[in-house]
Amino acid sequence: KDFNGLRIAVDGHCWLHRAAYSCSRELSLDLPTSSFLRYIQNMIEMLAVNGIRAGDILIVFDGDALPNKEETNRIRSESRHRHLEIAKQLELEGNMAQAIIHYQ
């Protein structure tokens, strides 16, 4: 409520990252989904309940990949690929609970 009537900026990538947990399998397998939008809608509604109008919310998606994070990004990409393969195998084996952990 301290922000009532103010204009705010939020980190759009952070919201999308958190929202992706709700549909990690679909996103990992490139399946159609829009369920991640519910998280963003809920966040906007939470801000509205606390006095911040939708027109006063700036969702910021900043920047390109940073050259000094190239190695970190490569490691993360390899990890995502490795976990995707594990998730697919677990799903084939019928172990969906463990598969979802790896999809995330």
Short mmCIF file of C-alpha atoms in Angstrom, two decimals:
data_model
loop_
_atom_site.label_atom_id
_atom_site.label_comp_id
_atom_site.label_asym_id
_atom_site.label_seq_id
_atom_site.Cartn_x
_atom_site.Cartn_y
_atom_site.Cartn_z
CA LYS A 1 0.00 0.00 0.00
CA ASP A 2 3.05 2.28 0.25
CA PHE A 3 2.97 2.51 -3.56
CA ASN A 4 -0.68 3.59 -3.83
CA GLY A 5 -1.05 6.07 -6.70
CA LEU A 6 2.53 5.70 -7.92
CA ARG A 7 3.88 4.44 -11.22
CA ILE A 8 6.08 1.36 -10.82
CA ALA A 9 8.38 -0.72 -13.01
CA VAL A 10 8.70 -4.47 -12.61
CA ASP A 11 11.21 -6.94 -14.03
CA GLY A 12 9.28 -8.70 -16.79
CA HIS A 13 11.86 -11.47 -17.15
CA CYS A 14 11.53 -12.25 -13.45
CA TRP A 15 7.74 -12.51 -13.72
CA LEU A 16 8.00 -14.72 -16.81
CA HIS A 17 10.57 -16.97 -15.12
CA ARG A 18 8.29 -17.47 -12.12
CA ALA A 19 5.25 -17.90 -14.36
CA ALA A 20 6.99 -20.62 -16.37
CA TYR A 21 6.82 -23.02 -13.41
CA SER A 22 3.08 -23.41 -14.00
CA CYS A 23 3.60 -24.77 -17.50
CA SER A 24 7.24 -25.89 -17.61
CA ARG A 25 6.42 -29.13 -19.42
CA GLU A 26 4.48 -27.38 -22.17
CA LEU A 27 7.17 -24.74 -22.65
CA SER A 28 9.96 -27.34 -22.64
CA LEU A 29 8.21 -29.44 -25.26
CA ASP A 30 7.14 -26.41 -27.32
CA LEU A 31 3.46 -27.22 -26.76
CA PRO A 32 0.83 -24.48 -27.02
CA THR A 33 0.12 -22.81 -23.67
CA SER A 34 -0.90 -19.49 -22.28
CA SER A 35 -1.18 -20.53 -18.64
CA PHE A 36 1.92 -18.50 -17.74
CA LEU A 37 -0.17 -15.40 -18.44
CA ARG A 38 -2.36 -16.21 -15.41
CA TYR A 39 0.60 -15.54 -13.11
CA ILE A 40 1.20 -12.16 -14.73
CA GLN A 41 -2.50 -11.31 -14.56
CA ASN A 42 -2.54 -12.28 -10.88
CA MET A 43 0.46 -10.05 -10.18
CA ILE A 44 -1.20 -7.11 -11.94
CA GLU A 45 -4.42 -7.74 -9.99
CA MET A 46 -2.45 -7.88 -6.72
CA LEU A 47 -0.92 -4.51 -7.52
CA ALA A 48 -4.36 -3.11 -8.42
CA VAL A 49 -5.80 -4.28 -5.09
CA ASN A 50 -3.01 -2.28 -3.46
CA GLY A 51 -3.90 0.90 -5.32
CA ILE A 52 -1.70 0.70 -8.42
CA ARG A 53 -3.65 1.06 -11.66
CA ALA A 54 -2.75 -1.16 -14.62
CA GLY A 55 -1.78 1.96 -16.62
CA ASP A 56 0.81 2.79 -13.97
CA ILE A 57 2.60 -0.58 -14.19
CA LEU A 58 5.61 -0.69 -16.50
CA ILE A 59 6.76 -4.21 -17.28
CA VAL A 60 10.41 -3.97 -18.33
CA PHE A 61 12.19 -6.49 -20.55
CA ASP A 62 15.73 -5.22 -20.66
CA GLY A 63 18.82 -5.94 -22.54
CA ASP A 64 20.65 -8.34 -24.73
CA ALA A 65 22.81 -11.21 -23.60
CA LEU A 66 25.87 -9.91 -21.77
CA PRO A 67 29.24 -10.95 -23.23
CA ASN A 68 30.73 -11.47 -19.77
CA LYS A 69 27.96 -14.01 -18.99
CA GLU A 70 28.63 -16.10 -22.11
CA GLU A 71 30.14 -19.02 -20.17
CA THR A 72 27.35 -18.93 -17.57
CA ASN A 73 24.72 -18.94 -20.31
CA ARG A 74 26.43 -21.86 -22.05
CA ILE A 75 26.46 -23.88 -18.81
CA ARG A 76 22.79 -23.06 -18.17
CA SER A 77 21.87 -24.08 -21.71
CA GLU A 78 23.66 -27.42 -21.33
CA SER A 79 21.93 -27.98 -17.99
CA ARG A 80 18.49 -27.23 -19.49
CA HIS A 81 19.16 -29.67 -22.33
CA ARG A 82 20.34 -32.38 -19.92
CA HIS A 83 17.29 -31.94 -17.67
CA LEU A 84 14.95 -31.95 -20.67
CA GLU A 85 16.28 -35.32 -21.77
CA ILE A 86 15.93 -36.71 -18.23
CA ALA A 87 12.37 -35.35 -18.00
CA LYS A 88 11.36 -36.93 -21.29
CA GLN A 89 12.76 -40.30 -20.19
CA LEU A 90 11.02 -40.14 -16.81
CA GLU A 91 7.75 -39.26 -18.51
CA LEU A 92 8.12 -42.24 -20.85
CA GLU A 93 8.61 -44.41 -17.77
CA GLY A 94 5.40 -43.02 -16.28
CA ASN A 95 7.13 -41.07 -13.52
CA MET A 96 5.43 -37.74 -14.16
CA ALA A 97 6.12 -36.27 -10.70
CA GLN A 98 9.88 -36.60 -11.17
CA ALA A 99 9.63 -35.56 -14.83
CA ILE A 100 7.98 -32.26 -13.87
CA ILE A 101 10.86 -31.51 -11.51
CA HIS A 102 13.28 -31.84 -14.43
CA TYR A 103 11.06 -29.87 -16.80
CA GLN A 104 11.24 -27.01 -14.31
#
